[in-house]
Amino acid sequence: MSDVIVVGAGVVGAACAYYAARAGLDVTVIDRGPVAGGTTGSGEGNVLVSDKEPGPELELAVLSNRLWRELAGLGGFEFEPKGGLVVAETEEVRRQLTELAVKQDVEHTPVDGPALRDYEPHLAGGFAGGVFYPQDAQVQPMLAAATLLRRGADSFGHGTLRLRLGVRVTGFIRSGERVTGVRTSHGDVLGDAVVNAAGTWGGEVAALAGVELPILPRRGFILVTEPLREPLIRHKVYTAAYVTNVASDSAGLETSAVVEGTPAGTVLIGASRERVGFDRTTSVPVLARLAEQAVALFPALREVRAIRSYCGFRPYCPDHLPVIGADPRLPGLYHACGHEGAGIGLAPVTGHLLAQVLTGQRPDLDLHPFRPDRFAKEAS
Amino acid sequence: MTHDRVTYDLVVVGGGPAGVAGALTAALAGLRVALVDTGTRLGGQYFRHAAEPKPAPGLARFLRQGRALAARADVLLGHQVWNVSREPDGGLTVHCLTRRPAGERAVELRARRLLIATGAHDRPLPFPGWDLPGVLTAGGAQALLKGGGVLAGRRVVVSGTGPFLLPAAAGLAAAGARVLGVYEANGGLGLARHPLLALGKAGEAAGYTATLARHRVPYLTRRAVIAAHGEREVEAVTLARLDRDWNVLSSRVVACDTVAVGYGFVPQIELGTQLGCRTRADVDGSPVIDVDAAQRTSVPGVWAAGEPAGVGGWRLAELEGRIAGRAIAADHRADHRADQRADHHTGHPADPPPVFARRRERWRAFGAALQRAYPVKPGWQGWLRDDTLVCRCEEVPLARVREAQAMGATDARAVKLLARPGMGWCQGRICGYAVSCLAGEPPQEPRRPVAQPVTLGALASLTHPQTPATPQDPGDDPAH
Amino acid sequence: MTFHITVDGRPVPVVPGQTIGAALHAAGVRSWRTTRFGGRPRGLFCGIGVCFDCLISVNGRAPERACLLEAEPGDEVTTA
């Protein structure tokens, strides 16, 4: 019998388990696959504040950013507080970017055209300027998830965090109107609370509990280059179009590549955004667009080779906000999913807030915008 | 010569025995065919030859086929295929790269049908020191000799498992290397009763046997190289006597400058998995492309022949290529009839004539028997030390693999995500099998949407309407 | 007729049709780059374009597989 059962061993589930264990709860994490086998293992590792419109998601991002910096002290995974550089093609866009940065009210430095090369010596010429966000960072999400799970088990006494991998949740156990556990491919697991941290598959898990959660997959491709001998790119670099794409409702293909180097020496280029269901088929035109945008930012990449690509499915809700908190429709059920392309960045704050809710504390941020039943109300 | 963007009736990927046989069969039936290969000459691995070819069994016939093909089809050498994708109109695009003085160029071929004849590569197993220069795959040593007339070394130890060790060792010995021994990790009854003889390849095996005897090369079973030693290059190896599961019974150190190792083959099936072709487990558990009696895959318009459809050697490969070529020609004819009549896609693929089918069954049985006779046994994992590199590209030692497993990586993909084996240049082609074994699962289908490295410049060029693919650009002809 | 390429400025003979990798091997050069983490020497391993151990820079271009690249007169090879 656990205090909390977390369904999903991705980075969000790992963070929920870590903070719950740290709060003194007895946690069992269940995943049908390995650690970080879903969307966590197919993203870029973005920890961004720069791409968020002012509002509740930005508040999450700012707090999460601070928490990531604390967690990085655990060691065991790469965390690079490298900063993000958003560049503008035209003077008009540069002005809009600067205005947005002011409204965001996060640390930033406006950069004029000639000064861009001080930040990125290999950046193409001709950009009107941009904004530098020192808080933007990069994390290796798979190792981070594994580390959080391990530390959750190690640091707070044995038995507070159990990991059940290769175990599929097949249903929920109820006692009266309350959730008291889950049925799995490997027997029943009992617990006072169940946290749905199943990411892109969060809607399916919710359906097993009999509640509706409109979470859909958004496909993203990422290109990875050969390792470079000398680092070519210092920060996360992207064009202003990225910010508008993040908030877009278009089902069609959008690409506005974030380009950055990694400690392994490779350059990551991605991700594209498409709503095409769970289709893994590689689209060469999408890869070509990513390559074109990367070369437009950094002409020296023209002769650099892409050696692989991968795709993942980001979980998104109709209003592009995550679902975090208790489900009023079913006592004992909690959700921590639907983070779209920001799940890595927002994992710590999600785990932190949920642990506060689970232990009866008042959460540091208002969870109303992220309430699980907000979609049903809109529909009726 | 310029022409509008052509759509080939058939594009064949791979210029070995399967690809050439398939392409020639289809071209002789009147199809518009292109054959694409990475190499600068046709041949693949088995028929690899120097610019001035030396006589070798079957080679003269293969070269005749190659000349006949070049007269009837576009043979695009020096072209690496990095992706094949399905277009909205149902056709296929074969994405190639070719090297030009000005840089790499992307070439797109349009095809109604595809034949995957991409062969296989050696399957190495890691052991301490296996990344020292002077340790080569058996196929690598063969390739140096066949393609460039170059000896891999002077004092050579050949080790691993499977019948391919014999030609590799015989080739080296005949070319003047001192082959200290052939160390076959599996059991068996010695060279005189080698399965190659028992299974009816008597002539071929006898030739290798005679060569090894003439050069006094010992052939010893239940033995293997379990470590290589040296500073900048191989200077010595540890040779071990093994039990039937390949656990080490005893060992000694032997001085040598070169090691040729091979533990079977890995079929190159990623173009098939890119297109969603169904796979099956081969005798040894490795994924191969599932084909029907006419070598047709589960994906319409896509055929496979040779090792990608199951490891069986060059004779089987050539036969499967011919069978595929006939079926492809029949499919082409059916499409043309369908243009005039309405009974589209009701016919079955042209099944091979019984004589072909029977011969194919014989060779397949032979290939399967060899795979069963030379399995990889789990004891090799005990040869590794904590600091032995499992992944050469990302330099991942065994200890990091074990650590990833302890952190919740319960399958090979998760090991890759946490510890990076297979994330580098070769995309797990070299270490993938070993990582699967270490993770305790059978090798999984490769996911390699970018099957060959492609410069971002060449990739970006695909966003613009392409100039027609013109394999016959003046002065640009890479064939022969 | 053999011709020569240069390897770090040193002439290396080539039989026409040989790859850069084969020519280096024949000249006794068995490693020509070091790995980025451990600094370990690397040369030919698979010999058929699969393992990428044999990457080498020819005429100042980005690294290519020495085992696939046919040597041409005048090629200037630089090892890392």
GROMACS .gro file of N, CA and C in nm, chain A residues 113 144 154 163 177 212 270 278 317 319 322 358 374:
model
   39
  113GLY      N    1   2.148   4.429  -3.370
  113GLY     CA    2   2.200   4.346  -3.480
  113GLY      C    3   2.349   4.318  -3.471
  144ALA      N    4   1.800   1.284  -1.645
  144ALA     CA    5   1.739   1.361  -1.537
  144ALA      C    6   1.624   1.281  -1.475
  154ASP      N    7   1.668   0.692  -0.302
  154ASP     CA    8   1.788   0.687  -0.219
  154ASP      C    9   1.783   0.781  -0.099
  163LEU      N   10   0.989   0.142  -0.799
  163LEU     CA   11   0.979   0.155  -0.944
  163LEU      C   12   0.929   0.022  -1.000
  177GLU      N   13  -1.676   0.611  -0.396
  177GLU     CA   14  -1.652   0.709  -0.502
  177GLU      C   15  -1.504   0.743  -0.517
  212GLU      N   16  -1.285   1.205  -1.868
  212GLU     CA   17  -1.237   1.248  -1.999
  212GLU      C   18  -1.128   1.352  -1.983
  270GLY      N   19   1.556   2.131  -3.391
  270GLY     CA   20   1.416   2.090  -3.385
  270GLY      C   21   1.340   2.172  -3.286
  278PHE      N   22  -0.057   0.946  -3.419
  278PHE     CA   23   0.065   0.873  -3.381
  278PHE      C   24   0.132   0.813  -3.504
  317CYS      N   25  -0.324   1.989  -2.499
  317CYS     CA   26  -0.465   2.010  -2.469
  317CYS      C   27  -0.516   2.121  -2.559
  319ASP      N   28  -0.637   2.406  -2.505
  319ASP     CA   29  -0.595   2.542  -2.469
  319ASP      C   30  -0.445   2.553  -2.447
  322PRO      N   31  -0.111   2.272  -1.951
  322PRO     CA   32  -0.110   2.137  -1.894
  322PRO      C   33  -0.227   2.116  -1.797
  358LEU      N   34  -0.091   1.701  -0.263
  358LEU     CA   35  -0.106   1.566  -0.203
  358LEU      C   36  -0.086   1.569  -0.051
  374ARG      N   37  -1.171   2.149  -1.671
  374ARG     CA   38  -1.201   2.274  -1.741
  374ARG      C   39  -1.255   2.250  -1.882
   0.00000   0.00000   0.00000
